[in-house]
Amino acid sequence: MTTQHEIDAAIAKAATGGGAHHPARDYPPYRSSALRHPKQSLVPVVDPEAVELTGPVFGVTDVTELDRDLTLGHHGEPHGQRITVSGRVLDRAGRPVRGQLVEIWQANAAGRYAHHLDQHPAPLDPNFTGFGRCRTDDDGAYAFTTIRPGAYPWRNHVNAWRPAHIHFSLFGTAFAQRMVTQMYFPGDPLFPYDPVLQSVTDQSARDQLVAEYVHDLSTPEWSLGYRWDVVLDGPSATLFEDGDR
Amino acid sequence: MTLPPTPAQTVGPFYGYALPFYGGDEIVPATHPEAITVHGYVFDGAGAPVPDALVETWQADQHGSLAGAPGSLRHDPVTSTVIGRDGVRFTGFGRVPTDADGHWALHTLPPGAHRPGATPYLAVAVFARGLLHHLHTRIYLSEHADALAADLPALAADRRATLLATLERDRLYRFDIRLQGEGETVFFDFQ
Ligand SMILES: [Fe+2]
């Protein structure tokens, strides 16, 4: 059985001191990565084809206004702290990513997913499923209403706990900008123990995964407001064209 | 000026009630007279099937258009549940989770050439628990093997072969994704 101390040592050993934006796919402290990362280098494509420089489009048929509120759709109100999470989706040139799909999923307030493989003894909430969708507006902005998810245990090692997080899936105008990531909450004491977050070895890159509490985004007598902006990576061709393909 | 990108994180094990959607595997209905089926397994470095992977595809339509169309996630207007595509408009986007045995299957139309002389293919993104940053590959149908060889001459023939979907029978293609080890799929870094 791997202990937290062993994982801490592995995290320290894998710490590169910075430079990389994304996690290495081969990251021993996250033990499931061992057999699930390619050993061959990725094949560089310096001049991607139009197939990777375009991507799926979504419209009014694909998302309803209700989909952005994860506290709706059940008979009652979910347990937990009501929050809003909003921000902008940008490309690396700082331009808004417009009309694109943002999907989120998360554990309930007790840290349990509405998924049969999550069997840890925390209560399910009959009034919370935990997924939502929205489309970015002309400013690249997205917004969700939900409850703050709980931390939860997992079996990477003994006493492994994931800091509270919301999973995000995002699309850009180019399929090569496709992104899946996780948003964390500021000041979580579990950060240093979590190999998934620590797989991002650059501190400033890691900080980009942490939302900011913004008091002006809180609603009196109703919800706490968090802001989190996302910058989609992508090939350099996505920096220079006008996004109008 | 470029902004630093937000780092990727693994899709984890619990995306199953959020990302897969009804009809995600039917870019066209399986009964469409010109439909092809592409199917295969996702394997890990020990050769074990990966039951918690998600395969996404994006492609041109039969005429090579990459315009796509909304409507992959069409909602029922009454219940608001996702009811899938309308069977008419070609959205070009597929999303299919692997089964308990690591298998996935997708029904679509063969992509057309997206520019004169281009070799058509399906762009693929692979997500999985254990995979901290998703991977991109391509599915070329076996009839385009020679064109693929001409497009990617620097790639060894056995590596290139991992990008080919082989014809198992009429309109049924097999494409396995090996994340690691022998026969490891070629994954791309689009710069
Ligand atoms: Fe999670």
Short mmCIF file of C-alpha atoms and ligand atoms in Angstrom, two decimals:
data_model
loop_
_atom_site.label_atom_id
_atom_site.label_comp_id
_atom_site.label_asym_id
_atom_site.label_seq_id
_atom_site.Cartn_x
_atom_site.Cartn_y
_atom_site.Cartn_z
CA MET A 1 0.00 0.00 0.00
CA THR A 2 1.40 3.33 -1.04
CA THR A 3 1.38 5.96 1.69
CA GLN A 4 0.85 9.70 1.42
CA HIS A 5 4.51 10.13 2.46
CA GLU A 6 5.63 8.06 -0.50
CA ILE A 7 3.39 10.08 -2.79
CA ASP A 8 4.72 13.33 -1.30
CA ALA A 9 8.25 12.13 -2.06
CA ALA A 10 7.25 11.17 -5.60
CA ILE A 11 5.64 14.57 -6.10
CA ALA A 12 8.83 16.27 -4.88
CA LYS A 13 10.92 14.10 -7.20
CA ALA A 14 8.72 14.84 -10.21
CA ALA A 15 8.73 18.59 -9.51
CA THR A 16 10.55 20.17 -12.42
CA GLY A 17 10.62 23.66 -11.01
CA GLY A 18 8.48 25.00 -13.78
CA GLY A 19 8.37 25.72 -17.45
CA ALA A 20 5.73 23.27 -18.66
CA HIS A 21 2.16 24.47 -19.04
CA HIS A 22 0.57 21.02 -19.13
CA PRO A 23 1.10 17.94 -16.98
CA ALA A 24 3.51 15.29 -18.20
CA ARG A 25 1.42 12.31 -19.24
CA ASP A 26 3.94 10.09 -17.47
CA TYR A 27 3.57 11.25 -13.89
CA PRO A 28 4.37 8.47 -11.36
CA PRO A 29 2.59 10.05 -8.34
CA TYR A 30 -0.69 9.61 -10.25
CA ARG A 31 -0.39 5.87 -10.41
CA SER A 32 -3.05 5.31 -13.06
CA SER A 33 -0.88 7.23 -15.53
CA ALA A 34 1.72 4.42 -15.56
CA LEU A 35 0.12 2.29 -18.26
CA ARG A 36 -1.90 5.02 -19.92
CA HIS A 37 0.70 7.34 -21.41
CA PRO A 38 2.45 6.90 -24.75
CA LYS A 39 6.16 6.07 -24.60
CA GLN A 40 6.80 7.32 -28.11
CA SER A 41 7.10 11.06 -28.59
CA LEU A 42 4.12 12.78 -30.09
CA VAL A 43 4.54 13.30 -33.82
CA PRO A 44 4.84 17.05 -34.43
CA VAL A 45 2.58 18.58 -37.07
CA VAL A 46 3.90 22.05 -37.82
CA ASP A 47 1.22 22.88 -40.36
CA PRO A 48 -2.05 21.28 -39.22
CA GLU A 49 -4.72 20.49 -41.76
CA ALA A 50 -8.01 22.33 -41.86
CA VAL A 51 -9.58 19.33 -40.14
CA GLU A 52 -7.78 20.13 -36.89
CA LEU A 53 -8.15 23.90 -37.38
CA THR A 54 -11.93 23.67 -37.50
CA GLY A 55 -14.20 21.98 -35.03
CA PRO A 56 -17.72 21.06 -34.05
CA VAL A 57 -20.28 23.83 -33.80
CA PHE A 58 -23.08 24.09 -31.29
CA GLY A 59 -26.19 26.20 -31.31
CA VAL A 60 -29.52 26.93 -29.70
CA THR A 61 -30.53 23.34 -30.38
CA ASP A 62 -27.77 22.00 -28.16
CA VAL A 63 -28.09 23.94 -24.92
CA THR A 64 -31.06 25.38 -23.07
CA GLU A 65 -30.90 28.22 -20.60
CA LEU A 66 -31.76 25.79 -17.81
CA ASP A 67 -28.68 23.66 -18.47
CA ARG A 68 -26.40 26.18 -16.79
CA ASP A 69 -28.08 25.83 -13.40
CA LEU A 70 -27.15 22.55 -11.73
CA THR A 71 -29.46 23.26 -8.79
CA LEU A 72 -32.53 22.90 -11.04
CA GLY A 73 -34.15 19.87 -12.58
CA HIS A 74 -34.96 18.02 -9.38
CA HIS A 75 -37.88 18.09 -7.00
CA GLY A 76 -36.08 20.08 -4.35
CA GLU A 77 -33.01 22.14 -3.61
CA PRO A 78 -29.67 20.37 -3.34
CA HIS A 79 -27.72 20.39 -0.11
CA GLY A 80 -24.65 22.58 0.09
CA GLN A 81 -23.38 26.07 -0.42
CA ARG A 82 -24.93 27.67 -3.50
CA ILE A 83 -22.25 29.22 -5.74
CA THR A 84 -21.89 30.74 -9.15
CA VAL A 85 -18.86 30.06 -11.33
CA SER A 86 -18.35 32.39 -14.25
CA GLY A 87 -15.56 33.60 -16.44
CA ARG A 88 -14.37 33.89 -20.01
CA VAL A 89 -12.96 31.39 -22.47
CA LEU A 90 -10.12 32.90 -24.48
CA ASP A 91 -7.64 31.70 -27.04
CA ARG A 92 -3.94 32.29 -26.52
CA ALA A 93 -4.15 35.56 -28.41
CA GLY A 94 -6.63 36.74 -25.78
CA ARG A 95 -9.61 36.69 -28.13
CA PRO A 96 -12.96 35.48 -26.83
CA VAL A 97 -14.05 32.02 -27.88
CA ARG A 98 -17.65 32.67 -28.94
CA GLY A 99 -20.66 30.38 -29.09
CA GLN A 100 -18.76 27.33 -27.93
CA LEU A 101 -19.81 24.53 -25.66
CA VAL A 102 -18.71 24.41 -22.02
CA GLU A 103 -19.65 21.31 -20.03
CA ILE A 104 -19.07 20.74 -16.31
CA TRP A 105 -19.55 17.88 -13.87
CA GLN A 106 -18.84 17.56 -10.19
CA ALA A 107 -19.42 15.72 -6.92
CA ASN A 108 -22.22 16.78 -4.59
CA ALA A 109 -21.69 18.75 -1.38
CA ALA A 110 -20.70 15.57 0.47
CA GLY A 111 -18.09 14.69 -2.14
CA ARG A 112 -20.01 11.93 -3.89
CA TYR A 113 -20.61 11.58 -7.62
CA ALA A 114 -23.92 10.37 -8.99
CA HIS A 115 -22.02 7.53 -10.64
CA HIS A 116 -22.38 3.91 -9.60
CA LEU A 117 -18.60 3.45 -9.48
CA ASP A 118 -18.36 6.04 -6.72
CA GLN A 119 -19.23 3.89 -3.71
CA HIS A 120 -17.57 5.77 -0.90
CA PRO A 121 -19.87 6.17 2.09
CA ALA A 122 -21.03 9.73 1.62
CA PRO A 123 -24.70 10.41 0.90
CA LEU A 124 -26.08 10.82 -2.56
CA ASP A 125 -28.31 13.86 -2.92
CA PRO A 126 -31.62 13.15 -4.64
CA ASN A 127 -31.74 16.81 -5.65
CA PHE A 128 -28.35 16.96 -7.28
CA THR A 129 -26.92 15.15 -10.30
CA GLY A 130 -24.01 17.44 -10.96
CA PHE A 131 -23.64 18.20 -14.62
CA GLY A 132 -24.35 21.29 -16.67
CA ARG A 133 -23.74 22.91 -20.02
CA CYS A 134 -23.71 26.34 -21.50
CA ARG A 135 -22.54 28.17 -24.61
CA THR A 136 -20.13 31.06 -24.40
CA ASP A 137 -21.55 34.44 -25.39
CA ASP A 138 -20.05 37.04 -27.75
CA ASP A 139 -17.59 38.01 -25.05
CA GLY A 140 -16.50 34.40 -24.53
CA ALA A 141 -18.29 34.45 -21.17
CA TYR A 142 -19.84 31.44 -19.49
CA ALA A 143 -21.71 31.15 -16.18
CA PHE A 144 -22.97 28.30 -14.03
CA THR A 145 -25.00 28.11 -10.84
CA THR A 146 -24.26 25.08 -8.70
CA ILE A 147 -23.27 24.08 -5.18
CA ARG A 148 -19.76 23.86 -3.89
CA PRO A 149 -18.57 20.25 -4.31
CA GLY A 150 -17.03 18.37 -1.41
CA ALA A 151 -13.56 16.85 -1.32
CA TYR A 152 -13.58 13.10 -1.83
CA PRO A 153 -11.37 10.09 -1.19
CA TRP A 154 -9.88 7.99 -3.97
CA ARG A 155 -7.61 4.99 -4.17
CA ASN A 156 -4.41 6.37 -5.62
CA HIS A 157 -2.80 5.71 -2.24
CA VAL A 158 -3.81 5.34 1.41
CA ASN A 159 -5.66 8.42 2.64
CA ALA A 160 -5.76 10.02 -0.79
CA TRP A 161 -8.24 12.90 -1.02
CA ARG A 162 -9.03 15.03 -4.03
CA PRO A 163 -9.37 18.73 -3.26
CA ALA A 164 -12.81 20.05 -4.17
CA HIS A 165 -12.97 20.64 -7.92
CA ILE A 166 -15.30 21.04 -10.87
CA HIS A 167 -14.48 19.19 -14.09
CA PHE A 168 -14.60 21.34 -17.23
CA SER A 169 -14.79 20.34 -20.89
CA LEU A 170 -14.31 23.11 -23.46
CA PHE A 171 -14.24 23.54 -27.22
CA GLY A 172 -12.49 26.19 -29.27
CA THR A 173 -13.02 27.01 -32.92
CA ALA A 174 -10.34 24.42 -33.72
CA PHE A 175 -10.55 20.77 -32.72
CA ALA A 176 -6.86 21.06 -31.79
CA GLN A 177 -7.95 23.49 -29.04
CA ARG A 178 -10.09 20.86 -27.34
CA MET A 179 -9.60 20.98 -23.59
CA VAL A 180 -10.61 19.00 -20.51
CA THR A 181 -9.44 20.23 -17.14
CA GLN A 182 -10.46 20.82 -13.52
CA MET A 183 -11.17 24.00 -11.58
CA TYR A 184 -10.21 24.22 -7.91
CA PHE A 185 -11.25 26.51 -5.06
CA PRO A 186 -8.86 29.01 -3.49
CA GLY A 187 -7.01 28.11 -0.31
CA ASP A 188 -7.81 24.39 -0.26
CA PRO A 189 -5.47 22.69 2.25
CA LEU A 190 -5.45 19.49 0.14
CA PHE A 191 -3.54 21.06 -2.76
CA PRO A 192 -0.04 19.86 -1.79
CA TYR A 193 -1.20 16.26 -1.30
CA ASP A 194 -3.01 15.87 -4.61
CA PRO A 195 -1.01 14.27 -7.43
CA VAL A 196 -3.55 15.34 -10.06
CA LEU A 197 -3.15 19.05 -9.32
CA GLN A 198 0.58 18.66 -8.60
CA SER A 199 1.05 17.02 -12.01
CA VAL A 200 1.12 20.63 -13.18
CA THR A 201 4.61 21.29 -11.89
CA ASP A 202 4.82 25.00 -12.66
CA GLN A 203 3.40 27.07 -9.79
CA SER A 204 2.00 29.84 -11.97
CA ALA A 205 0.41 27.27 -14.29
CA ARG A 206 -1.06 25.49 -11.29
CA ASP A 207 -2.45 28.80 -10.05
CA GLN A 208 -4.37 29.07 -13.33
CA LEU A 209 -6.47 26.09 -12.23
CA VAL A 210 -7.66 27.86 -9.09
CA ALA A 211 -10.74 30.07 -9.25
CA GLU A 212 -10.86 33.42 -7.53
CA TYR A 213 -13.49 34.36 -4.98
CA VAL A 214 -14.98 37.67 -6.13
CA HIS A 215 -17.22 39.30 -3.59
CA ASP A 216 -18.96 41.43 -6.21
CA LEU A 217 -20.07 38.23 -7.92
CA SER A 218 -21.78 37.03 -4.78
CA THR A 219 -25.53 37.58 -4.64
CA PRO A 220 -26.98 38.87 -1.36
CA GLU A 221 -28.88 36.21 0.58
CA TRP A 222 -28.31 33.76 -2.27
CA SER A 223 -24.88 32.64 -3.56
CA LEU A 224 -21.11 33.05 -3.41
CA GLY A 225 -19.35 34.09 -6.59
CA TYR A 226 -16.23 32.59 -8.12
CA ARG A 227 -14.49 33.70 -11.28
CA TRP A 228 -12.38 31.44 -13.44
CA ASP A 229 -11.05 32.30 -16.90
CA VAL A 230 -9.82 29.60 -19.26
CA VAL A 231 -7.21 30.01 -21.97
CA LEU A 232 -7.39 27.32 -24.63
CA ASP A 233 -4.10 26.03 -25.93
CA GLY A 234 -3.81 25.40 -29.64
CA PRO A 235 -1.56 25.36 -32.66
CA SER A 236 0.05 28.62 -33.67
CA ALA A 237 -2.29 28.80 -36.68
CA THR A 238 -5.10 29.54 -34.22
CA LEU A 239 -3.23 32.63 -33.09
CA PHE A 240 -3.14 34.38 -36.42
CA GLU A 241 -6.28 33.59 -38.31
CA ASP A 242 -9.35 35.67 -37.56
CA GLY A 243 -11.44 32.88 -36.12
CA ASP A 244 -13.94 33.22 -38.91
CA ARG A 245 -13.57 29.87 -40.63
CA MET B 1 1.37 38.72 -26.94
CA THR B 2 0.26 35.23 -26.06
CA LEU B 3 -1.44 34.13 -22.88
CA PRO B 4 -0.23 31.02 -21.07
CA PRO B 5 -2.75 28.23 -21.62
CA THR B 6 -4.82 26.76 -18.82
CA PRO B 7 -3.27 23.38 -17.98
CA ALA B 8 -5.06 20.16 -18.89
CA GLN B 9 -6.24 17.73 -16.23
CA THR B 10 -7.50 14.17 -16.52
CA VAL B 11 -11.13 13.55 -17.38
CA GLY B 12 -11.16 11.21 -14.36
CA PRO B 13 -13.46 8.24 -13.88
CA PHE B 14 -16.81 9.96 -13.38
CA TYR B 15 -17.56 11.85 -16.60
CA GLY B 16 -20.06 9.17 -17.57
CA TYR B 17 -23.23 11.04 -16.63
CA ALA B 18 -22.02 14.32 -18.10
CA LEU B 19 -20.16 13.98 -21.38
CA PRO B 20 -21.66 11.02 -23.26
CA PHE B 21 -24.95 11.96 -24.91
CA TYR B 22 -27.71 10.09 -26.65
CA GLY B 23 -26.73 9.44 -30.25
CA GLY B 24 -23.14 10.55 -29.70
CA ASP B 25 -22.05 7.44 -31.58
CA GLU B 26 -24.42 8.02 -34.51
CA ILE B 27 -23.09 10.90 -36.56
CA VAL B 28 -25.50 9.42 -39.07
CA PRO B 29 -28.05 6.73 -38.26
CA ALA B 30 -26.50 3.27 -38.43
CA THR B 31 -29.20 2.45 -40.97
CA HIS B 32 -28.13 5.21 -43.38
CA PRO B 33 -27.42 3.45 -46.69
CA GLU B 34 -23.99 5.05 -46.97
CA ALA B 35 -23.06 4.76 -43.29
CA ILE B 36 -19.78 3.23 -42.30
CA THR B 37 -19.07 1.88 -38.83
CA VAL B 38 -15.68 2.44 -37.24
CA HIS B 39 -15.07 0.44 -34.11
CA GLY B 40 -12.26 -0.84 -31.95
CA TYR B 41 -10.81 -1.11 -28.50
CA VAL B 42 -8.73 1.19 -26.37
CA PHE B 43 -5.83 -0.69 -24.75
CA ASP B 44 -3.36 0.30 -22.06
CA GLY B 45 0.35 -0.53 -21.91
CA ALA B 46 -0.32 -3.98 -20.45
CA GLY B 47 -2.67 -4.78 -23.32
CA ALA B 48 -5.68 -4.51 -21.02
CA PRO B 49 -8.82 -2.83 -22.35
CA VAL B 50 -9.53 0.65 -21.01
CA PRO B 51 -13.16 0.77 -19.86
CA ASP B 52 -13.13 4.43 -18.91
CA ALA B 53 -11.91 6.17 -22.04
CA LEU B 54 -13.83 8.65 -24.16
CA VAL B 55 -13.28 8.87 -27.90
CA GLU B 56 -14.26 12.01 -29.82
CA THR B 57 -14.15 12.49 -33.56
CA TRP B 58 -14.48 15.45 -35.88
CA GLN B 59 -14.56 15.20 -39.66
CA ALA B 60 -15.56 16.69 -42.96
CA ASP B 61 -18.80 15.63 -44.58
CA GLN B 62 -18.80 13.50 -47.72
CA HIS B 63 -18.15 16.55 -49.86
CA GLY B 64 -15.21 17.70 -47.77
CA SER B 65 -17.02 20.51 -45.98
CA LEU B 66 -15.76 21.26 -42.49
CA ALA B 67 -18.59 23.68 -41.74
CA GLY B 68 -20.28 21.17 -39.44
CA ALA B 69 -23.73 21.93 -38.09
CA PRO B 70 -25.27 22.44 -34.67
CA GLY B 71 -27.57 19.80 -33.34
CA SER B 72 -25.35 17.04 -32.00
CA LEU B 73 -27.01 17.56 -28.60
CA ARG B 74 -30.55 18.40 -29.69
CA HIS B 75 -33.00 18.72 -26.79
CA ASP B 76 -36.52 17.49 -26.55
CA PRO B 77 -38.51 20.72 -26.30
CA VAL B 78 -40.84 19.33 -23.64
CA THR B 79 -38.59 17.38 -21.28
CA SER B 80 -35.33 19.13 -22.21
CA THR B 81 -33.51 15.80 -22.31
CA VAL B 82 -30.98 15.26 -25.08
CA ILE B 83 -32.56 13.29 -27.92
CA GLY B 84 -29.69 13.36 -30.39
CA ARG B 85 -29.37 14.45 -33.97
CA ASP B 86 -32.21 15.07 -36.40
CA GLY B 87 -30.91 12.54 -38.92
CA VAL B 88 -30.65 15.19 -41.63
CA ARG B 89 -27.97 17.71 -40.77
CA PHE B 90 -24.43 16.37 -40.64
CA THR B 91 -22.79 17.75 -37.51
CA GLY B 92 -19.45 15.97 -38.03
CA PHE B 93 -18.94 15.45 -34.30
CA GLY B 94 -18.92 12.08 -32.56
CA ARG B 95 -18.43 11.21 -28.92
CA VAL B 96 -18.45 7.68 -27.56
CA PRO B 97 -17.36 6.27 -24.20
CA THR B 98 -15.69 2.88 -24.15
CA ASP B 99 -17.70 -0.02 -22.86
CA ALA B 100 -16.78 -2.20 -19.87
CA ASP B 101 -14.63 -4.24 -22.28
CA GLY B 102 -12.88 -1.17 -23.71
CA HIS B 103 -14.84 -1.28 -26.96
CA TRP B 104 -16.30 1.66 -28.87
CA ALA B 105 -18.18 1.98 -32.16
CA LEU B 106 -19.20 4.96 -34.24
CA HIS B 107 -21.54 5.27 -37.24
CA THR B 108 -20.73 7.98 -39.73
CA LEU B 109 -20.16 8.81 -43.38
CA PRO B 110 -16.76 8.51 -44.99
CA PRO B 111 -15.16 11.97 -44.90
CA GLY B 112 -14.53 13.73 -48.19
CA ALA B 113 -11.30 15.51 -49.14
CA HIS B 114 -11.26 18.79 -47.22
CA ARG B 115 -9.25 20.47 -49.98
CA PRO B 116 -8.41 19.31 -53.49
CA GLY B 117 -5.93 16.47 -53.22
CA ALA B 118 -6.16 16.17 -49.44
CA THR B 119 -6.27 12.74 -47.84
CA PRO B 120 -9.47 12.51 -45.82
CA TYR B 121 -9.50 11.31 -42.23
CA LEU B 122 -11.34 11.61 -38.95
CA ALA B 123 -9.61 13.73 -36.31
CA VAL B 124 -9.69 11.99 -32.94
CA ALA B 125 -9.28 13.14 -29.35
CA VAL B 126 -8.85 10.47 -26.67
CA PHE B 127 -9.58 11.09 -22.99
CA ALA B 128 -9.25 8.61 -20.13
CA ARG B 129 -8.88 8.24 -16.44
CA GLY B 130 -5.12 8.06 -15.88
CA LEU B 131 -4.44 10.26 -18.89
CA LEU B 132 -3.52 13.69 -17.53
CA HIS B 133 -3.65 15.40 -20.91
CA HIS B 134 -5.80 14.09 -23.74
CA LEU B 135 -4.27 12.78 -26.97
CA HIS B 136 -4.93 13.54 -30.64
CA THR B 137 -4.72 10.97 -33.39
CA ARG B 138 -6.32 10.42 -36.82
CA ILE B 139 -8.34 7.65 -38.40
CA TYR B 140 -7.55 7.07 -42.08
CA LEU B 141 -9.73 4.54 -43.87
CA SER B 142 -7.68 1.69 -45.34
CA GLU B 143 -8.41 2.70 -48.94
CA HIS B 144 -6.30 5.81 -48.32
CA ALA B 145 -3.20 3.87 -47.17
CA ASP B 146 -1.06 4.97 -50.12
CA ALA B 147 -2.04 8.61 -49.78
CA LEU B 148 -1.28 8.45 -46.06
CA ALA B 149 2.18 7.05 -46.81
CA ALA B 150 2.80 9.94 -49.19
CA ASP B 151 1.56 12.47 -46.61
CA LEU B 152 3.66 11.20 -43.70
CA PRO B 153 6.78 9.75 -45.30
CA ALA B 154 8.93 10.36 -42.22
CA LEU B 155 6.86 7.92 -40.19
CA ALA B 156 7.98 4.28 -40.17
CA ALA B 157 5.54 1.98 -41.95
CA ASP B 158 4.60 0.09 -38.79
CA ARG B 159 3.91 3.34 -36.95
CA ARG B 160 1.90 4.69 -39.86
CA ALA B 161 -0.17 1.51 -39.88
CA THR B 162 -1.57 2.45 -36.47
CA LEU B 163 -3.44 5.32 -38.19
CA LEU B 164 -5.24 3.01 -40.61
CA ALA B 165 -8.71 1.66 -39.97
CA THR B 166 -8.77 -1.78 -41.59
CA LEU B 167 -11.78 -3.04 -43.49
CA GLU B 168 -13.29 -6.04 -41.68
CA ARG B 169 -16.24 -6.40 -43.98
CA ASP B 170 -18.29 -4.15 -46.19
CA ARG B 171 -18.55 -0.71 -44.49
CA LEU B 172 -17.12 -1.97 -41.18
CA TYR B 173 -13.72 -0.65 -40.16
CA ARG B 174 -11.57 -1.58 -37.19
CA PHE B 175 -9.43 1.00 -35.39
CA ASP B 176 -7.80 0.10 -32.09
CA ILE B 177 -6.16 2.74 -29.94
CA ARG B 178 -3.11 1.55 -28.00
CA LEU B 179 -2.10 4.13 -25.45
CA GLN B 180 1.29 2.56 -24.78
CA GLY B 181 3.67 -0.23 -25.74
CA GLU B 182 3.72 -2.56 -28.70
CA GLY B 183 1.76 -1.15 -31.60
CA GLU B 184 1.37 2.14 -29.76
CA THR B 185 -0.89 4.46 -31.73
CA VAL B 186 0.69 7.50 -33.32
CA PHE B 187 -0.41 10.61 -31.44
CA PHE B 188 0.09 14.12 -32.80
CA ASP B 189 1.24 17.42 -31.43
CA PHE B 190 -0.29 20.21 -33.49
CA GLN B 191 2.11 23.10 -33.43
FE FE C 1 -13.48 14.59 -9.82
#
